[in-house]
Short mmCIF file of C-alpha atoms and ligand atoms in Angstrom, two decimals:
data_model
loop_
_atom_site.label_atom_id
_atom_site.label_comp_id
_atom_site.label_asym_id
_atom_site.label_seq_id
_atom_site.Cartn_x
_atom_site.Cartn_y
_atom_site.Cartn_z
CA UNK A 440 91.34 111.73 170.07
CA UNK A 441 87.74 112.28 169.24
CA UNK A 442 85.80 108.83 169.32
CA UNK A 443 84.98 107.66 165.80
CA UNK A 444 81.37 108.49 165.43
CA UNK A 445 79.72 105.02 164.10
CA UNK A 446 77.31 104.96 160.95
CA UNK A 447 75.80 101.84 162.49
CA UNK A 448 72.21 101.06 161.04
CA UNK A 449 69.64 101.78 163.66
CA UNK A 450 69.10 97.83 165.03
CA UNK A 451 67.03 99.67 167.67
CA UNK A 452 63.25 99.09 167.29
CA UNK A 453 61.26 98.48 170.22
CA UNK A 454 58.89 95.80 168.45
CA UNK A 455 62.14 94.12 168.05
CA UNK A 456 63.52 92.47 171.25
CA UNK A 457 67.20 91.16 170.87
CA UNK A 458 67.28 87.78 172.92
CA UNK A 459 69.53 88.61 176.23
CA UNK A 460 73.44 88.27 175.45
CA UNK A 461 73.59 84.65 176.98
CA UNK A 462 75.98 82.42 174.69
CA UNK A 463 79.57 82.56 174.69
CA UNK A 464 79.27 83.48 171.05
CA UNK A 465 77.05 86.86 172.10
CA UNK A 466 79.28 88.18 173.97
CA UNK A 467 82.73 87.87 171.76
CA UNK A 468 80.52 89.36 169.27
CA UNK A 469 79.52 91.87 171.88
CA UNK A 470 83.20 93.22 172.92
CA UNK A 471 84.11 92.94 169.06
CA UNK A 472 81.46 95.43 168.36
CA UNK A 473 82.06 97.70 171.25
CA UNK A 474 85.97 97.78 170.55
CA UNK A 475 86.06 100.70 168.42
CA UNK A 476 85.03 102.94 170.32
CA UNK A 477 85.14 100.82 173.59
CA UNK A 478 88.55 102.78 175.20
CA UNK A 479 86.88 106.28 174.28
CA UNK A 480 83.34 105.80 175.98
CA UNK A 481 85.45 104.23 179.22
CA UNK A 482 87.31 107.76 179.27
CA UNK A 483 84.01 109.53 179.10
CA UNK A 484 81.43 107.45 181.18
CA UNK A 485 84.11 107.14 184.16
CA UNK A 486 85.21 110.87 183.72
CA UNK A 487 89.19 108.83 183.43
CA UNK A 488 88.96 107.68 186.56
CA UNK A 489 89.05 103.83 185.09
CA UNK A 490 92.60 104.48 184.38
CA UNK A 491 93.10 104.78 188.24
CA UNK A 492 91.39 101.72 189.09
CA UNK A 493 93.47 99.79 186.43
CA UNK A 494 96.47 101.30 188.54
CA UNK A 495 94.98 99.97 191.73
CA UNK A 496 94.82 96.36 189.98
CA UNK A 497 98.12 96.25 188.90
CA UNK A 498 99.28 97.20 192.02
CA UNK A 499 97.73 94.89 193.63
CA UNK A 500 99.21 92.28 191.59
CA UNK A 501 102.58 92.34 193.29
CA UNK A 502 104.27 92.52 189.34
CA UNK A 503 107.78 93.87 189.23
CA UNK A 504 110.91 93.90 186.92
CA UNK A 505 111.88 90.88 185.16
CA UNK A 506 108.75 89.10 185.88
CA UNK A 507 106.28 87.19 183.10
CA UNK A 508 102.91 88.09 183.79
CA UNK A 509 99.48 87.55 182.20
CA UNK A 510 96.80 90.43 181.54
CA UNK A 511 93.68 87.91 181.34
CA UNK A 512 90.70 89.14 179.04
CA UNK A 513 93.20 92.08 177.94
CA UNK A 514 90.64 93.74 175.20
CA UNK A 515 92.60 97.01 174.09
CA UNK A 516 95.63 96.30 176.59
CA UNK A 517 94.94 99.04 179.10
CA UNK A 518 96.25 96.70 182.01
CA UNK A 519 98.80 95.07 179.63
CA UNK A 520 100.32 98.20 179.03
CA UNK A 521 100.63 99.24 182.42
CA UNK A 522 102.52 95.85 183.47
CA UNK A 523 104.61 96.18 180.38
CA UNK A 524 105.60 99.36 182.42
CA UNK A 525 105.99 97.28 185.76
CA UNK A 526 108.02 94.34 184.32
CA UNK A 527 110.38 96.34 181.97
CA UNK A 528 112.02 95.48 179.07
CA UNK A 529 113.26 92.23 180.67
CA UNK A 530 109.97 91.07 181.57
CA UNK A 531 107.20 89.41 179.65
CA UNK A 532 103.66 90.69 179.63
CA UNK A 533 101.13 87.77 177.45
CA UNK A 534 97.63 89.52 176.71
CA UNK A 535 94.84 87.38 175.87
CA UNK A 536 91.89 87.82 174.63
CA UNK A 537 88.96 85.80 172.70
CA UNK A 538 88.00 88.98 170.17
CA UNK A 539 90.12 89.33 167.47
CA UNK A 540 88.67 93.19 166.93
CA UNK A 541 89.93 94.11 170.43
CA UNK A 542 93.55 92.21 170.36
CA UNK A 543 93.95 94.23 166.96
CA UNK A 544 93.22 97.51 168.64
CA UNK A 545 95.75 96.64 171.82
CA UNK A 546 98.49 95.70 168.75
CA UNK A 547 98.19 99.10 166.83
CA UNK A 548 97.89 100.96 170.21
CA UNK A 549 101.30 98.96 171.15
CA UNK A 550 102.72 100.62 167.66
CA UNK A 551 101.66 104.04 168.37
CA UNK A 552 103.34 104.22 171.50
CA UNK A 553 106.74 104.36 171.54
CA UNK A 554 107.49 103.08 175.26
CA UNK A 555 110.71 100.66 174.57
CA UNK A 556 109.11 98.62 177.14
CA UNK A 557 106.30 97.61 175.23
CA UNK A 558 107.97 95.37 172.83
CA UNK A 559 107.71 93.13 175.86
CA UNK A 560 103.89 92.43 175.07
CA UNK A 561 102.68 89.19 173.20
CA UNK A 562 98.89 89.24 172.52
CA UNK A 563 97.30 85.62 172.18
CA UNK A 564 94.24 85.16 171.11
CA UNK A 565 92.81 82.63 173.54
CA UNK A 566 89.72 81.47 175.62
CA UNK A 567 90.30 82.42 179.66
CA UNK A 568 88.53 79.13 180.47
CA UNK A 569 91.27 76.86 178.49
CA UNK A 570 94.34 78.77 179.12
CA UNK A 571 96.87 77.69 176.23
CA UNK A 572 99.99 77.67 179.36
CA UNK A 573 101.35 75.46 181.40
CA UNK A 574 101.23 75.14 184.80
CA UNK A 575 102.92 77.51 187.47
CA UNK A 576 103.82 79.85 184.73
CA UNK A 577 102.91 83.15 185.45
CA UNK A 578 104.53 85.37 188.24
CA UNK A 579 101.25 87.60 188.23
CA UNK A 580 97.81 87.60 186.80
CA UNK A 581 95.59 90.45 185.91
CA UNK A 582 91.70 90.33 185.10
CA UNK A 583 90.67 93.82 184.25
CA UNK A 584 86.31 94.05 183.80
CA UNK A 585 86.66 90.11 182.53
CA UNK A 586 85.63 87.72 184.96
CA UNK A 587 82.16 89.01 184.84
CA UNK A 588 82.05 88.33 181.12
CA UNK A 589 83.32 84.82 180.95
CA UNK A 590 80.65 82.20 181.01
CA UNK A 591 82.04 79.93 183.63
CA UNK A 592 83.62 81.89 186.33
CA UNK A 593 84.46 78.60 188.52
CA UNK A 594 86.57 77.24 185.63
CA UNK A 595 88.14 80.99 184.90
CA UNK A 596 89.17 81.10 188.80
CA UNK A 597 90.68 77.38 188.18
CA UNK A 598 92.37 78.15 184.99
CA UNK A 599 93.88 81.45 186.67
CA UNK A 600 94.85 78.97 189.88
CA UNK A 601 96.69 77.14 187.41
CA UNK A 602 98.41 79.08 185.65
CA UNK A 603 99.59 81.25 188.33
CA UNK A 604 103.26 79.98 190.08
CA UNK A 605 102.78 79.51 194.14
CA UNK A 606 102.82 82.24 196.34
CA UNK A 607 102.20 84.56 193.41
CA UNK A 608 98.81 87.32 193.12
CA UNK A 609 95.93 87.61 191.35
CA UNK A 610 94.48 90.49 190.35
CA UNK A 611 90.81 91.16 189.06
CA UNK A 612 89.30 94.37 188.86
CA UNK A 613 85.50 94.18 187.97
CA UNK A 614 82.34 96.43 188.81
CA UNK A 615 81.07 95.95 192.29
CA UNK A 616 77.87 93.23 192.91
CA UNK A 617 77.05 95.75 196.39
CA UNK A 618 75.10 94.52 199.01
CA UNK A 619 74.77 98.14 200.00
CA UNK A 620 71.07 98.95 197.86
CA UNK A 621 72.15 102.95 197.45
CA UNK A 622 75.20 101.95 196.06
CA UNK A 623 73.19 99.55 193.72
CA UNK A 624 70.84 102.16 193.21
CA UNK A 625 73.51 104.94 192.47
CA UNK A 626 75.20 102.16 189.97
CA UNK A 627 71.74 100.69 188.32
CA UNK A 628 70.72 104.93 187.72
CA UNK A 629 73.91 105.88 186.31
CA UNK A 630 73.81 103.28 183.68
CA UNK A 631 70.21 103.72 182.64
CA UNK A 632 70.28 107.51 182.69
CA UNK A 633 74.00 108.46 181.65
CA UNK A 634 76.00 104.90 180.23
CA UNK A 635 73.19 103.59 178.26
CA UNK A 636 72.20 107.36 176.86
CA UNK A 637 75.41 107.96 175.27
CA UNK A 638 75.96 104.75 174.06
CA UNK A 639 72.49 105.20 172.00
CA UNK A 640 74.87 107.77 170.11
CA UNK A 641 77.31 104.95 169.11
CA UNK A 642 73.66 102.35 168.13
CA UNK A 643 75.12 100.54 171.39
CA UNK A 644 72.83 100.61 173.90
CA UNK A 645 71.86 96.97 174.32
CA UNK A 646 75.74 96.74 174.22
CA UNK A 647 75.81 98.60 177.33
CA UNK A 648 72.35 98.08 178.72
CA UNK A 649 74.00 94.04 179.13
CA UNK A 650 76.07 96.29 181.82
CA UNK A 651 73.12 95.88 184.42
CA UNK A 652 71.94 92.27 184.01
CA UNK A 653 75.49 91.13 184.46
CA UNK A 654 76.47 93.10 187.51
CA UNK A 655 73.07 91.58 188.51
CA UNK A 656 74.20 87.88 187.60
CA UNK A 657 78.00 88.68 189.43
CA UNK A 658 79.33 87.40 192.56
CA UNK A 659 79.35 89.56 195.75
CA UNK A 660 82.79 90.22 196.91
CA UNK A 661 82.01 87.84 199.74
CA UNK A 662 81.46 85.51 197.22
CA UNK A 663 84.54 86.39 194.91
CA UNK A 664 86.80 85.46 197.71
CA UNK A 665 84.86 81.80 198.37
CA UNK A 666 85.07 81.63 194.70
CA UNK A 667 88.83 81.97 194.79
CA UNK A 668 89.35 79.95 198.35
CA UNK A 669 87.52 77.29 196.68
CA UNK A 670 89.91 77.31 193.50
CA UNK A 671 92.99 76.34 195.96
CA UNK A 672 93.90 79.44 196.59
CA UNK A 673 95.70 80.25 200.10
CA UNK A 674 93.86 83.84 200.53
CA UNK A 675 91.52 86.13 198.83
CA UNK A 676 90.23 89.98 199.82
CA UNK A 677 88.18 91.74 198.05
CA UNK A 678 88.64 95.29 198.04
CA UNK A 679 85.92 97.70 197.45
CA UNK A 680 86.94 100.87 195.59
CA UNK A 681 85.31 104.30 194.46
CA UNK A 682 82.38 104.26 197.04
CA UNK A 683 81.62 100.82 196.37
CA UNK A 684 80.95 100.97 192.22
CA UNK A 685 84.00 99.12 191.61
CA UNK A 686 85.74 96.13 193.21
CA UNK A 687 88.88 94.26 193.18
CA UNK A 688 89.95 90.67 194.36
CA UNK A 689 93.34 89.82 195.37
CA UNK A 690 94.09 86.28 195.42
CA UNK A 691 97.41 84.51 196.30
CA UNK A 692 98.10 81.33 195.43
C1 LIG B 1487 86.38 100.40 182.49
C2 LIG B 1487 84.95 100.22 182.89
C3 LIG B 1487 84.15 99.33 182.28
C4 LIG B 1487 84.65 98.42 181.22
C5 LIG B 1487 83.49 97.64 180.60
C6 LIG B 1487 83.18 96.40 181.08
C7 LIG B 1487 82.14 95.68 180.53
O1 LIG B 1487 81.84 94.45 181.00
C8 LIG B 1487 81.36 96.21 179.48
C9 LIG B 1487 80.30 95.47 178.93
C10 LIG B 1487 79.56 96.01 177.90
C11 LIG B 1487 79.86 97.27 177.40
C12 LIG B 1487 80.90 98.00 177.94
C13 LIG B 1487 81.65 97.46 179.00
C14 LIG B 1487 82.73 98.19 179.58
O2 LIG B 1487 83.03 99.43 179.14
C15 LIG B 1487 84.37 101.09 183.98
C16 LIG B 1487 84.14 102.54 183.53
C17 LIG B 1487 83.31 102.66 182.29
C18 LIG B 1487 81.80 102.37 182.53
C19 LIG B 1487 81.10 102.10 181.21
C20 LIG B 1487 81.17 103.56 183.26
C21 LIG B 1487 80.50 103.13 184.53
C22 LIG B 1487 79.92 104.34 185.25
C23 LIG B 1487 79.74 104.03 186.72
C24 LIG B 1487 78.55 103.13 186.94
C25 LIG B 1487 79.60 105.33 187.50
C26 LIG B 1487 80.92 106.15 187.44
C27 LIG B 1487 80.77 107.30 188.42
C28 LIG B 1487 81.99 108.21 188.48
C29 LIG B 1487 82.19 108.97 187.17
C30 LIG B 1487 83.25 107.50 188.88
C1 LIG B 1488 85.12 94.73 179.38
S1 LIG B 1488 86.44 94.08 178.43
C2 LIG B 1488 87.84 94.35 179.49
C3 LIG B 1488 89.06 94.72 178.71
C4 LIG B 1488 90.26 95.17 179.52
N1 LIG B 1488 90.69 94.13 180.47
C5 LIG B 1488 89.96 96.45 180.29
O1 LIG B 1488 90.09 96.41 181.52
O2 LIG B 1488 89.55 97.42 179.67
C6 LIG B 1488 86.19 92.36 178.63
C7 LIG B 1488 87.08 91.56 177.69
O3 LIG B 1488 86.98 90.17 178.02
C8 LIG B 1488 87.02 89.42 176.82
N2 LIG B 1488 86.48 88.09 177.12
C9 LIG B 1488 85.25 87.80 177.60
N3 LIG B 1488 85.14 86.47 177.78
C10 LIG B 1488 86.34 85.89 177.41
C11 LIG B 1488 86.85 84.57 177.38
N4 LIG B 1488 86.12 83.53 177.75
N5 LIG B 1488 88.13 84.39 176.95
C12 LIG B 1488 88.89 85.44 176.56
N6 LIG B 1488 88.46 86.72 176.56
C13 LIG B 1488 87.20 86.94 176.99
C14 LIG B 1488 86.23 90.25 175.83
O4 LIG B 1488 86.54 89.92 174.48
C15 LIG B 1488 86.67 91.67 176.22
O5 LIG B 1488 87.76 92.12 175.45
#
């Protein structure tokens, strides 16, 4: 399905410098902008090869039939799809999400697909740093490109602790902060020269130019796994995938 070609004003003017997208508030706005055209730009700019990494993360979760699970910072539901497809019609997938404009593109995706399974989805709009479940609920977690985003990752590795029942995995799937400086370089040119380009198309670019400052701000996968360790869980790997662009922690509580 061709992408929806946006008649967005031009914002762009170079005597005009948008403040950096700090606040909470900039970056729900941010993903509630992108959404329209956010699962069409992730086909092109990764040539579909995002679809196999969101594989690899729900893998790695350890979800299987019957279980409830939670797809954290769900967006359009790619990950909350496939665990729909794990956990089966007796299961229970919950996606949340804070942006309204993505949870209402994952609802009318789950509408146009006619998968029996995915009447097993809830979608809750929700913050992933005050997680609206109780404690030792979830049998997996999933956090697809989401704890990058979140303002406090600490509390978002605390609230996922929580939430998650013991001896059960989490899952989260982000870009990788490499300590390799090709790979960095590779990652840093391919977003300046190729992401950021085509987004212009879509009046996105400082949308997707926020792509470099926060793989910049992220956590090493070294640090990912303290991060977790730290949060009470029992073990944490990080797992380096696709030459090092992308990464993926698994945590157990
Ligand atoms: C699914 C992917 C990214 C999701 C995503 C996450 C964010 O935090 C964003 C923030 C702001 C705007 C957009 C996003 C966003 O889309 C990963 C694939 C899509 C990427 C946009 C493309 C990244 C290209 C790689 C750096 C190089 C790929 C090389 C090769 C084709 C595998
Ligand atoms: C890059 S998208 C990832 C979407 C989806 N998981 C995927 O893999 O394509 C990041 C999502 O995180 C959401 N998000 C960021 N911070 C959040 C927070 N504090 N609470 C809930 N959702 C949040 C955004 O609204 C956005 O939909």
């Amino acid at each position: 399905m061709a992408s929806p070609r946006l008649s967005l004003p031009c914002l762009h003017n170079s005597s005009v410098k948008r403040r950096p997208v700090r606040s909470v508030d900039d970056r729900q706005a941010l993903f509630s902008r992108i959404a329209p055209v956010y699962d069409n730009l992730n086909d092109l700019l990764s040539l579909g090869q995002h679809r196999i990494w969101k594989r690899m993360a729900v893998s790695w979760s350890g979800a299987k039939k019957g279980d409830s699970v939670l797809d954290l910072c769900c967006g359009s539901g790619d990950l909350a799809f496939l665990l729909s497809e794990k956990v089966g019609t007796n299961g229970k997938v919950t996606g949340l999400d804070f942006s309204k404009e993505q949870l209402s593109i994952a609802s009318s995706r789950q509408y146009m697909r006619l998968k029996a399974c995915y009447k097993n989805i809830e979608w809750v709009e929700g913050d992933a740093l005050d997680l609206p479940f109780s404690d030792c609920y979830f049998d997996a977690i999933t956090m697809g490109y989401g704890l990058r985003n979140v303002y406090d990752k600490r509390q978002a590795m605390h609230e996922i602790f929580r939430v998650l029942k013991p001896g059960s995995r989490a899952s989260i799937l982000d870009f990788n902060k490499s300590t390799q400086p090709y790979t960095t370089l590779f990652q840093e040119w391919m977003i300046d020269n190729v992401v950021v380009p085509v987004a212009m198309a879509y009046g996105l670019e400082e949308e997707y130019e926020y792509l470099k400052s926060s793989i910049r701000e992220f956590l090493t996968g070294e640090e990912l796994e303290k991060l977790a360790l730290e949060a009470g869980f029992s073990n944490a790997k990080h797992y380096e995938i696709s030459g090092g662009l992308m990464g993926n922690l698994v945590a157990r509580r």
